[in-house]
Amino acid sequence: MAVYERETKTVACLECPPEPPPAAPEIASSMDALPPEASMVLGPEPQPESFEVFTGTAGASAKREYERRKVRRETRIRDDHPYLGKLILAVSDDPQSTRAWATGARGEEILGQRLDKLRLSGRGIHVLHDRRIPRTRANIDHIAVCPTGVFVIDAKKYQGRPSLRVEGGLLRPRTKKLMVGSRDCTKLVDGARKQVDLVRSALEDADLGGIPVRGVLCFVEADWPLIGGAFMIDGVHVSWPKKAVENLLKPGPVNDQTAQHIHRTLASSFPTA
């Protein structure tokens, strides 16, 4: 019994077993069977590529907030005063609460330029600017990873001389205050410490809990004395831009490979604002 295939014009016997397919050519099962040229072509297994970190733009979110408030004020005045709106805007200034955002953005830009120069100098400094704190509207101005660890830097552009005031003693509790001129700015220290805690927690979640994390309040263009002036309050360094940058250049136990890993981890934990 057989079957005739009209298309191929062949006859296949139903009782005979089908012929086995032709054997594939033998392939070498080990690297020893390959010629030296083939080993050179294969090379080592490709390693997973690390994502490129965007350092961010210093002062970007503060500048956006200033523009938003400015536009909102101008729109409100024009709507309330269709005929005199332009004149009112020409003879009046933005309120201090609006100008403060522009001032803050300028302070972040000045410090950011110094940090970027250090980053591009090839000294193993890795920087992040204007990073958003997840689930909040707050942000971290600058994060610098260097051989001595991580610095969380909050830039401020205040007028006056920063100083440490110690009050109390024998008869009442001893307290420390951060003064800028005659203004009590101690709340800035609390904010810096909270940012340090957030960065430290992010590193601990990534099994990098042993990396030192320090907080810095950097007052840009303040009335600093010619000699000295920097101090520490509740574990937070208070200094000016040049002094803050000098602290990043000190030798430490963190090698550049580990610093890059820390940099990528913090960039992922704190995205751009």
PDB file of C-alpha atoms in Angstrom:
ATOM      1  CA  MET A   1       0.000   0.000   0.000  1.00  0.00           C
ATOM      2  CA  ALA A   2       1.296   3.387  -0.958  1.00  0.00           C
ATOM      3  CA  VAL A   3       0.189   6.991  -1.280  1.00  0.00           C
ATOM      4  CA  TYR A   4       0.816   9.059  -4.388  1.00  0.00           C
ATOM      5  CA  GLU A   5       1.613  12.748  -3.760  1.00  0.00           C
ATOM      6  CA  ARG A   6       0.337  14.635  -6.806  1.00  0.00           C
ATOM      7  CA  GLU A   7       2.136  17.889  -6.077  1.00  0.00           C
ATOM      8  CA  THR A   8       5.545  16.322  -5.596  1.00  0.00           C
ATOM      9  CA  LYS A   9       4.866  13.381  -7.917  1.00  0.00           C
ATOM     10  CA  THR A  10       6.270  10.905  -5.388  1.00  0.00           C
ATOM     11  CA  VAL A  11       5.050   7.648  -3.910  1.00  0.00           C
ATOM     12  CA  ALA A  12       5.363   6.949  -0.157  1.00  0.00           C
ATOM     13  CA  CYS A  13       5.020   3.424   1.190  1.00  0.00           C
ATOM     14  CA  LEU A  14       2.639   3.200   4.154  1.00  0.00           C
ATOM     15  CA  GLU A  15       4.279   0.080   5.580  1.00  0.00           C
ATOM     16  CA  CYS A  16       7.899   1.235   5.429  1.00  0.00           C
ATOM     17  CA  PRO A  17       9.223   3.423   8.283  1.00  0.00           C
ATOM     18  CA  PRO A  18       9.971   7.023   7.298  1.00  0.00           C
ATOM     19  CA  GLU A  19      13.554   7.830   6.482  1.00  0.00           C
ATOM     20  CA  PRO A  20      15.365   9.666   9.275  1.00  0.00           C
ATOM     21  CA  PRO A  21      16.241  13.315   8.565  1.00  0.00           C
ATOM     22  CA  PRO A  22      19.802  13.998   7.504  1.00  0.00           C
ATOM     23  CA  ALA A  23      22.167  14.367  10.433  1.00  0.00           C
ATOM     24  CA  ALA A  24      23.251  17.873  11.251  1.00  0.00           C
ATOM     25  CA  PRO A  25      26.944  18.608  11.044  1.00  0.00           C
ATOM     26  CA  GLU A  26      28.775  18.032  14.293  1.00  0.00           C
ATOM     27  CA  ILE A  27      29.409  21.137  16.388  1.00  0.00           C
ATOM     28  CA  ALA A  28      32.262  21.402  18.810  1.00  0.00           C
ATOM     29  CA  SER A  29      30.993  20.995  22.365  1.00  0.00           C
ATOM     30  CA  SER A  30      33.855  22.702  24.124  1.00  0.00           C
ATOM     31  CA  MET A  31      36.110  25.687  23.698  1.00  0.00           C
ATOM     32  CA  ASP A  32      39.036  23.286  23.185  1.00  0.00           C
ATOM     33  CA  ALA A  33      37.566  22.142  19.875  1.00  0.00           C
ATOM     34  CA  LEU A  34      37.402  25.703  18.517  1.00  0.00           C
ATOM     35  CA  PRO A  35      40.331  27.276  16.722  1.00  0.00           C
ATOM     36  CA  PRO A  36      42.137  30.096  18.550  1.00  0.00           C
ATOM     37  CA  GLU A  37      40.566  32.665  16.228  1.00  0.00           C
ATOM     38  CA  ALA A  38      37.065  31.657  17.365  1.00  0.00           C
ATOM     39  CA  SER A  39      37.962  32.070  21.041  1.00  0.00           C
ATOM     40  CA  MET A  40      39.166  35.578  20.386  1.00  0.00           C
ATOM     41  CA  VAL A  41      35.917  36.469  18.611  1.00  0.00           C
ATOM     42  CA  LEU A  42      33.659  35.224  21.400  1.00  0.00           C
ATOM     43  CA  GLY A  43      35.514  37.052  24.146  1.00  0.00           C
ATOM     44  CA  PRO A  44      34.172  37.445  27.696  1.00  0.00           C
ATOM     45  CA  GLU A  45      30.478  37.488  28.499  1.00  0.00           C
ATOM     46  CA  PRO A  46      28.963  40.984  28.214  1.00  0.00           C
ATOM     47  CA  GLN A  47      28.398  42.731  31.515  1.00  0.00           C
ATOM     48  CA  PRO A  48      25.131  44.568  32.292  1.00  0.00           C
ATOM     49  CA  GLU A  49      25.382  48.240  31.437  1.00  0.00           C
ATOM     50  CA  SER A  50      24.926  50.770  34.238  1.00  0.00           C
ATOM     51  CA  PHE A  51      22.425  53.534  33.574  1.00  0.00           C
ATOM     52  CA  GLU A  52      23.690  57.047  32.980  1.00  0.00           C
ATOM     53  CA  VAL A  53      23.060  59.341  35.920  1.00  0.00           C
ATOM     54  CA  PHE A  54      21.632  62.784  35.251  1.00  0.00           C
ATOM     55  CA  THR A  55      23.220  65.080  37.804  1.00  0.00           C
ATOM     56  CA  GLY A  56      20.373  67.594  37.674  1.00  0.00           C
ATOM     57  CA  THR A  57      20.300  71.384  37.408  1.00  0.00           C
ATOM     58  CA  ALA A  58      21.103  73.400  40.510  1.00  0.00           C
ATOM     59  CA  GLY A  59      18.269  75.713  41.532  1.00  0.00           C
ATOM     60  CA  ALA A  60      15.880  74.470  38.834  1.00  0.00           C
ATOM     61  CA  SER A  61      12.883  73.779  41.077  1.00  0.00           C
ATOM     62  CA  ALA A  62      13.303  77.035  43.028  1.00  0.00           C
ATOM     63  CA  LYS A  63      13.454  78.987  39.779  1.00  0.00           C
ATOM     64  CA  ARG A  64      10.289  77.277  38.514  1.00  0.00           C
ATOM     65  CA  GLU A  65       8.481  78.134  41.736  1.00  0.00           C
ATOM     66  CA  TYR A  66       9.552  81.769  41.419  1.00  0.00           C
ATOM     67  CA  GLU A  67       8.296  81.945  37.830  1.00  0.00           C
ATOM     68  CA  ARG A  68       5.004  80.302  38.812  1.00  0.00           C
ATOM     69  CA  ARG A  69       4.368  82.778  41.626  1.00  0.00           C
ATOM     70  CA  LYS A  70       5.406  85.725  39.464  1.00  0.00           C
ATOM     71  CA  VAL A  71       3.086  84.763  36.606  1.00  0.00           C
ATOM     72  CA  ARG A  72       0.211  84.098  38.996  1.00  0.00           C
ATOM     73  CA  ARG A  73       0.584  87.567  40.563  1.00  0.00           C
ATOM     74  CA  GLU A  74       0.809  89.311  37.209  1.00  0.00           C
ATOM     75  CA  THR A  75      -2.261  87.471  35.923  1.00  0.00           C
ATOM     76  CA  ARG A  76      -4.252  88.327  39.030  1.00  0.00           C
ATOM     77  CA  ILE A  77      -3.388  92.033  38.829  1.00  0.00           C
ATOM     78  CA  ARG A  78      -4.245  92.244  35.126  1.00  0.00           C
ATOM     79  CA  ASP A  79      -7.570  90.499  35.708  1.00  0.00           C
ATOM     80  CA  ASP A  80      -8.471  92.721  38.684  1.00  0.00           C
ATOM     81  CA  HIS A  81      -7.329  95.939  36.960  1.00  0.00           C
ATOM     82  CA  PRO A  82      -7.856  95.672  33.197  1.00  0.00           C
ATOM     83  CA  TYR A  83      -6.848  99.285  32.548  1.00  0.00           C
ATOM     84  CA  LEU A  84      -4.235  99.952  35.230  1.00  0.00           C
ATOM     85  CA  GLY A  85      -2.720  96.474  35.474  1.00  0.00           C
ATOM     86  CA  LYS A  86       0.380  97.270  33.428  1.00  0.00           C
ATOM     87  CA  LEU A  87       1.015 100.450  35.389  1.00  0.00           C
ATOM     88  CA  ILE A  88       0.651  98.673  38.740  1.00  0.00           C
ATOM     89  CA  LEU A  89       3.111  96.002  37.676  1.00  0.00           C
ATOM     90  CA  ALA A  90       5.576  98.600  36.423  1.00  0.00           C
ATOM     91  CA  VAL A  91       5.687 100.578  39.693  1.00  0.00           C
ATOM     92  CA  SER A  92       5.490  97.635  42.142  1.00  0.00           C
ATOM     93  CA  ASP A  93       7.800  94.764  43.017  1.00  0.00           C
ATOM     94  CA  ASP A  94       7.101  91.133  43.685  1.00  0.00           C
ATOM     95  CA  PRO A  95       6.411  90.365  47.354  1.00  0.00           C
ATOM     96  CA  GLN A  96       9.288  89.142  49.499  1.00  0.00           C
ATOM     97  CA  SER A  97       7.824  85.629  49.601  1.00  0.00           C
ATOM     98  CA  THR A  98       8.174  85.473  45.816  1.00  0.00           C
ATOM     99  CA  ARG A  99      11.600  87.097  45.611  1.00  0.00           C
ATOM    100  CA  ALA A 100      12.911  84.615  48.181  1.00  0.00           C
ATOM    101  CA  TRP A 101      12.542  81.796  45.641  1.00  0.00           C
ATOM    102  CA  ALA A 102      14.663  83.665  43.099  1.00  0.00           C
ATOM    103  CA  THR A 103      17.276  84.412  45.764  1.00  0.00           C
ATOM    104  CA  GLY A 104      17.370  80.767  46.827  1.00  0.00           C
ATOM    105  CA  ALA A 105      17.731  79.611  43.243  1.00  0.00           C
ATOM    106  CA  ARG A 106      20.681  81.949  42.752  1.00  0.00           C
ATOM    107  CA  GLY A 107      22.400  80.584  45.863  1.00  0.00           C
ATOM    108  CA  GLU A 108      21.980  77.023  44.636  1.00  0.00           C
ATOM    109  CA  GLU A 109      23.351  77.963  41.216  1.00  0.00           C
ATOM    110  CA  ILE A 110      26.488  79.564  42.695  1.00  0.00           C
ATOM    111  CA  LEU A 111      27.287  76.530  44.832  1.00  0.00           C
ATOM    112  CA  GLY A 112      26.318  74.159  42.025  1.00  0.00           C
ATOM    113  CA  GLN A 113      28.860  75.755  39.695  1.00  0.00           C
ATOM    114  CA  ARG A 114      31.643  75.129  42.200  1.00  0.00           C
ATOM    115  CA  LEU A 115      30.580  71.524  42.676  1.00  0.00           C
ATOM    116  CA  ASP A 116      30.357  70.940  38.925  1.00  0.00           C
ATOM    117  CA  LYS A 117      33.892  72.240  38.420  1.00  0.00           C
ATOM    118  CA  LEU A 118      35.051  69.805  41.079  1.00  0.00           C
ATOM    119  CA  ARG A 119      33.087  66.984  39.447  1.00  0.00           C
ATOM    120  CA  LEU A 120      34.735  67.642  36.089  1.00  0.00           C
ATOM    121  CA  SER A 121      38.235  67.880  37.570  1.00  0.00           C
ATOM    122  CA  GLY A 122      38.655  64.098  37.709  1.00  0.00           C
ATOM    123  CA  ARG A 123      39.163  63.920  41.482  1.00  0.00           C
ATOM    124  CA  GLY A 124      36.544  61.266  42.115  1.00  0.00           C
ATOM    125  CA  ILE A 125      33.743  63.625  43.189  1.00  0.00           C
ATOM    126  CA  HIS A 126      30.208  62.697  42.103  1.00  0.00           C
ATOM    127  CA  VAL A 127      27.424  65.252  42.438  1.00  0.00           C
ATOM    128  CA  LEU A 128      23.621  65.380  42.336  1.00  0.00           C
ATOM    129  CA  HIS A 129      21.636  68.643  42.161  1.00  0.00           C
ATOM    130  CA  ASP A 130      18.051  69.518  43.053  1.00  0.00           C
ATOM    131  CA  ARG A 131      16.798  66.072  44.065  1.00  0.00           C
ATOM    132  CA  ARG A 132      13.185  65.484  45.022  1.00  0.00           C
ATOM    133  CA  ILE A 133      12.333  63.801  48.323  1.00  0.00           C
ATOM    134  CA  PRO A 134       9.751  61.112  47.449  1.00  0.00           C
ATOM    135  CA  ARG A 135       6.154  61.649  48.618  1.00  0.00           C
ATOM    136  CA  THR A 136       6.851  65.283  49.550  1.00  0.00           C
ATOM    137  CA  ARG A 137       7.165  68.659  47.863  1.00  0.00           C
ATOM    138  CA  ALA A 138      10.581  69.225  49.444  1.00  0.00           C
ATOM    139  CA  ASN A 139      13.933  68.757  47.759  1.00  0.00           C
ATOM    140  CA  ILE A 140      17.625  68.350  48.555  1.00  0.00           C
ATOM    141  CA  ASP A 141      19.794  71.069  47.025  1.00  0.00           C
ATOM    142  CA  HIS A 142      23.028  69.098  46.525  1.00  0.00           C
ATOM    143  CA  ILE A 143      24.419  65.634  47.279  1.00  0.00           C
ATOM    144  CA  ALA A 144      28.166  65.064  46.898  1.00  0.00           C
ATOM    145  CA  VAL A 145      29.833  61.632  47.020  1.00  0.00           C
ATOM    146  CA  CYS A 146      33.560  61.753  47.740  1.00  0.00           C
ATOM    147  CA  PRO A 147      36.309  59.556  49.249  1.00  0.00           C
ATOM    148  CA  THR A 148      35.237  60.413  52.816  1.00  0.00           C
ATOM    149  CA  GLY A 149      31.568  59.540  52.252  1.00  0.00           C
ATOM    150  CA  VAL A 150      28.448  61.518  51.375  1.00  0.00           C
ATOM    151  CA  PHE A 151      27.747  65.206  51.999  1.00  0.00           C
ATOM    152  CA  VAL A 152      24.175  66.501  51.951  1.00  0.00           C
ATOM    153  CA  ILE A 153      24.520  70.221  51.238  1.00  0.00           C
ATOM    154  CA  ASP A 154      21.782  72.799  51.733  1.00  0.00           C
ATOM    155  CA  ALA A 155      22.608  76.117  50.036  1.00  0.00           C
ATOM    156  CA  LYS A 156      21.325  79.368  51.569  1.00  0.00           C
ATOM    157  CA  LYS A 157      21.747  82.915  50.313  1.00  0.00           C
ATOM    158  CA  TYR A 158      21.202  85.002  53.464  1.00  0.00           C
ATOM    159  CA  GLN A 159      22.584  88.376  54.397  1.00  0.00           C
ATOM    160  CA  GLY A 160      24.442  88.758  57.685  1.00  0.00           C
ATOM    161  CA  ARG A 161      27.175  86.853  59.496  1.00  0.00           C
ATOM    162  CA  PRO A 162      26.461  83.231  60.469  1.00  0.00           C
ATOM    163  CA  SER A 163      27.452  82.497  64.063  1.00  0.00           C
ATOM    164  CA  LEU A 164      26.927  79.984  66.837  1.00  0.00           C
ATOM    165  CA  ARG A 165      25.197  81.263  69.956  1.00  0.00           C
ATOM    166  CA  VAL A 166      25.359  79.127  73.097  1.00  0.00           C
ATOM    167  CA  GLU A 167      22.862  79.934  75.845  1.00  0.00           C
ATOM    168  CA  GLY A 168      22.213  78.439  79.258  1.00  0.00           C
ATOM    169  CA  GLY A 169      24.647  76.782  81.587  1.00  0.00           C
ATOM    170  CA  LEU A 170      24.596  76.019  85.280  1.00  0.00           C
ATOM    171  CA  LEU A 171      21.047  77.033  86.155  1.00  0.00           C
ATOM    172  CA  ARG A 172      19.226  76.319  82.900  1.00  0.00           C
ATOM    173  CA  PRO A 173      19.632  73.880  80.014  1.00  0.00           C
ATOM    174  CA  ARG A 174      22.429  74.556  77.582  1.00  0.00           C
ATOM    175  CA  THR A 175      21.157  75.311  74.078  1.00  0.00           C
ATOM    176  CA  LYS A 176      22.801  76.133  70.746  1.00  0.00           C
ATOM    177  CA  LYS A 177      21.375  78.489  68.152  1.00  0.00           C
ATOM    178  CA  LEU A 178      22.360  79.229  64.580  1.00  0.00           C
ATOM    179  CA  MET A 179      22.257  82.975  64.075  1.00  0.00           C
ATOM    180  CA  VAL A 180      22.607  84.848  60.789  1.00  0.00           C
ATOM    181  CA  GLY A 181      23.056  88.439  61.838  1.00  0.00           C
ATOM    182  CA  SER A 182      20.304  88.955  64.407  1.00  0.00           C
ATOM    183  CA  ARG A 183      18.064  86.298  62.859  1.00  0.00           C
ATOM    184  CA  ASP A 184      17.525  82.936  64.561  1.00  0.00           C
ATOM    185  CA  CYS A 185      17.924  80.282  61.832  1.00  0.00           C
ATOM    186  CA  THR A 186      18.176  77.194  64.046  1.00  0.00           C
ATOM    187  CA  LYS A 187      15.301  75.575  62.165  1.00  0.00           C
ATOM    188  CA  LEU A 188      17.639  75.216  59.189  1.00  0.00           C
ATOM    189  CA  VAL A 189      19.762  72.824  61.251  1.00  0.00           C
ATOM    190  CA  ASP A 190      16.737  70.615  61.918  1.00  0.00           C
ATOM    191  CA  GLY A 191      15.951  70.547  58.196  1.00  0.00           C
ATOM    192  CA  ALA A 192      19.522  69.570  57.318  1.00  0.00           C
ATOM    193  CA  ARG A 193      19.492  66.740  59.855  1.00  0.00           C
ATOM    194  CA  LYS A 194      16.251  65.365  58.417  1.00  0.00           C
ATOM    195  CA  GLN A 195      17.796  65.319  54.939  1.00  0.00           C
ATOM    196  CA  VAL A 196      20.837  63.471  56.291  1.00  0.00           C
ATOM    197  CA  ASP A 197      18.561  60.868  57.899  1.00  0.00           C
ATOM    198  CA  LEU A 198      16.728  60.336  54.600  1.00  0.00           C
ATOM    199  CA  VAL A 199      19.959  59.834  52.651  1.00  0.00           C
ATOM    200  CA  ARG A 200      21.332  57.511  55.327  1.00  0.00           C
ATOM    201  CA  SER A 201      18.133  55.426  55.219  1.00  0.00           C
ATOM    202  CA  ALA A 202      18.353  55.148  51.428  1.00  0.00           C
ATOM    203  CA  LEU A 203      21.918  53.838  51.710  1.00  0.00           C
ATOM    204  CA  GLU A 204      20.942  51.367  54.413  1.00  0.00           C
ATOM    205  CA  ASP A 205      18.163  50.004  52.193  1.00  0.00           C
ATOM    206  CA  ALA A 206      20.818  49.407  49.509  1.00  0.00           C
ATOM    207  CA  ASP A 207      23.170  47.609  51.945  1.00  0.00           C
ATOM    208  CA  LEU A 208      25.461  50.644  52.120  1.00  0.00           C
ATOM    209  CA  GLY A 209      24.795  51.484  55.732  1.00  0.00           C
ATOM    210  CA  GLY A 210      28.453  51.855  56.669  1.00  0.00           C
ATOM    211  CA  ILE A 211      29.000  54.918  54.465  1.00  0.00           C
ATOM    212  CA  PRO A 212      29.372  58.147  56.511  1.00  0.00           C
ATOM    213  CA  VAL A 213      26.739  60.809  55.727  1.00  0.00           C
ATOM    214  CA  ARG A 214      27.260  64.411  56.844  1.00  0.00           C
ATOM    215  CA  GLY A 215      25.086  67.498  56.621  1.00  0.00           C
ATOM    216  CA  VAL A 216      26.307  70.920  55.487  1.00  0.00           C
ATOM    217  CA  LEU A 217      24.621  74.318  55.623  1.00  0.00           C
ATOM    218  CA  CYS A 218      26.440  76.453  53.066  1.00  0.00           C
ATOM    219  CA  PHE A 219      25.724  80.199  53.253  1.00  0.00           C
ATOM    220  CA  VAL A 220      26.516  81.781  49.901  1.00  0.00           C
ATOM    221  CA  GLU A 221      27.730  85.399  49.832  1.00  0.00           C
ATOM    222  CA  ALA A 222      27.173  85.838  53.576  1.00  0.00           C
ATOM    223  CA  ASP A 223      29.245  88.178  55.753  1.00  0.00           C
ATOM    224  CA  TRP A 224      31.933  85.662  56.662  1.00  0.00           C
ATOM    225  CA  PRO A 225      35.066  86.856  58.550  1.00  0.00           C
ATOM    226  CA  LEU A 226      38.432  86.862  56.817  1.00  0.00           C
ATOM    227  CA  ILE A 227      39.831  84.232  59.203  1.00  0.00           C
ATOM    228  CA  GLY A 228      37.845  81.311  60.575  1.00  0.00           C
ATOM    229  CA  GLY A 229      34.094  81.436  60.855  1.00  0.00           C
ATOM    230  CA  ALA A 230      33.094  77.849  60.060  1.00  0.00           C
ATOM    231  CA  PHE A 231      31.584  75.846  62.896  1.00  0.00           C
ATOM    232  CA  MET A 232      29.443  72.809  63.672  1.00  0.00           C
ATOM    233  CA  ILE A 233      26.060  72.680  65.386  1.00  0.00           C
ATOM    234  CA  ASP A 234      24.287  69.418  66.280  1.00  0.00           C
ATOM    235  CA  GLY A 235      26.423  67.469  63.830  1.00  0.00           C
ATOM    236  CA  VAL A 236      25.825  69.854  60.901  1.00  0.00           C
ATOM    237  CA  HIS A 237      28.722  71.753  59.324  1.00  0.00           C
ATOM    238  CA  VAL A 238      28.123  75.468  58.726  1.00  0.00           C
ATOM    239  CA  SER A 239      30.480  77.039  56.181  1.00  0.00           C
ATOM    240  CA  TRP A 240      30.852  78.970  52.924  1.00  0.00           C
ATOM    241  CA  PRO A 241      31.211  77.472  49.405  1.00  0.00           C
ATOM    242  CA  LYS A 242      35.009  77.319  49.258  1.00  0.00           C
ATOM    243  CA  LYS A 243      35.249  75.680  52.670  1.00  0.00           C
ATOM    244  CA  ALA A 244      32.497  73.203  51.810  1.00  0.00           C
ATOM    245  CA  VAL A 245      34.332  72.186  48.640  1.00  0.00           C
ATOM    246  CA  GLU A 246      37.630  71.741  50.501  1.00  0.00           C
ATOM    247  CA  ASN A 247      36.010  69.147  52.776  1.00  0.00           C
ATOM    248  CA  LEU A 248      35.194  67.026  49.717  1.00  0.00           C
ATOM    249  CA  LEU A 249      38.850  66.778  48.684  1.00  0.00           C
ATOM    250  CA  LYS A 250      40.109  65.056  51.833  1.00  0.00           C
ATOM    251  CA  PRO A 251      41.307  61.455  51.438  1.00  0.00           C
ATOM    252  CA  GLY A 252      39.086  58.683  52.704  1.00  0.00           C
ATOM    253  CA  PRO A 253      38.255  54.973  52.522  1.00  0.00           C
ATOM    254  CA  VAL A 254      35.656  55.151  49.716  1.00  0.00           C
ATOM    255  CA  ASN A 255      37.174  54.154  46.359  1.00  0.00           C
ATOM    256  CA  ASP A 256      35.841  55.507  43.078  1.00  0.00           C
ATOM    257  CA  GLN A 257      34.006  52.302  42.130  1.00  0.00           C
ATOM    258  CA  THR A 258      32.082  52.351  45.408  1.00  0.00           C
ATOM    259  CA  ALA A 259      31.465  56.090  45.012  1.00  0.00           C
ATOM    260  CA  GLN A 260      29.908  55.508  41.601  1.00  0.00           C
ATOM    261  CA  HIS A 261      27.664  52.816  43.055  1.00  0.00           C
ATOM    262  CA  ILE A 262      26.565  55.185  45.840  1.00  0.00           C
ATOM    263  CA  HIS A 263      25.985  57.899  43.250  1.00  0.00           C
ATOM    264  CA  ARG A 264      23.692  55.664  41.169  1.00  0.00           C
ATOM    265  CA  THR A 265      21.837  54.475  44.271  1.00  0.00           C
ATOM    266  CA  LEU A 266      21.094  57.998  45.497  1.00  0.00           C
ATOM    267  CA  ALA A 267      20.145  59.162  42.000  1.00  0.00           C
ATOM    268  CA  SER A 268      17.544  56.402  41.911  1.00  0.00           C
ATOM    269  CA  SER A 269      16.288  57.074  45.454  1.00  0.00           C
ATOM    270  CA  PHE A 270      16.047  60.858  44.945  1.00  0.00           C
ATOM    271  CA  PRO A 271      14.995  61.694  41.360  1.00  0.00           C
ATOM    272  CA  THR A 272      15.363  65.136  39.855  1.00  0.00           C
ATOM    273  CA  ALA A 273      12.879  67.673  41.203  1.00  0.00           C
TER     274      ALA A 273
END
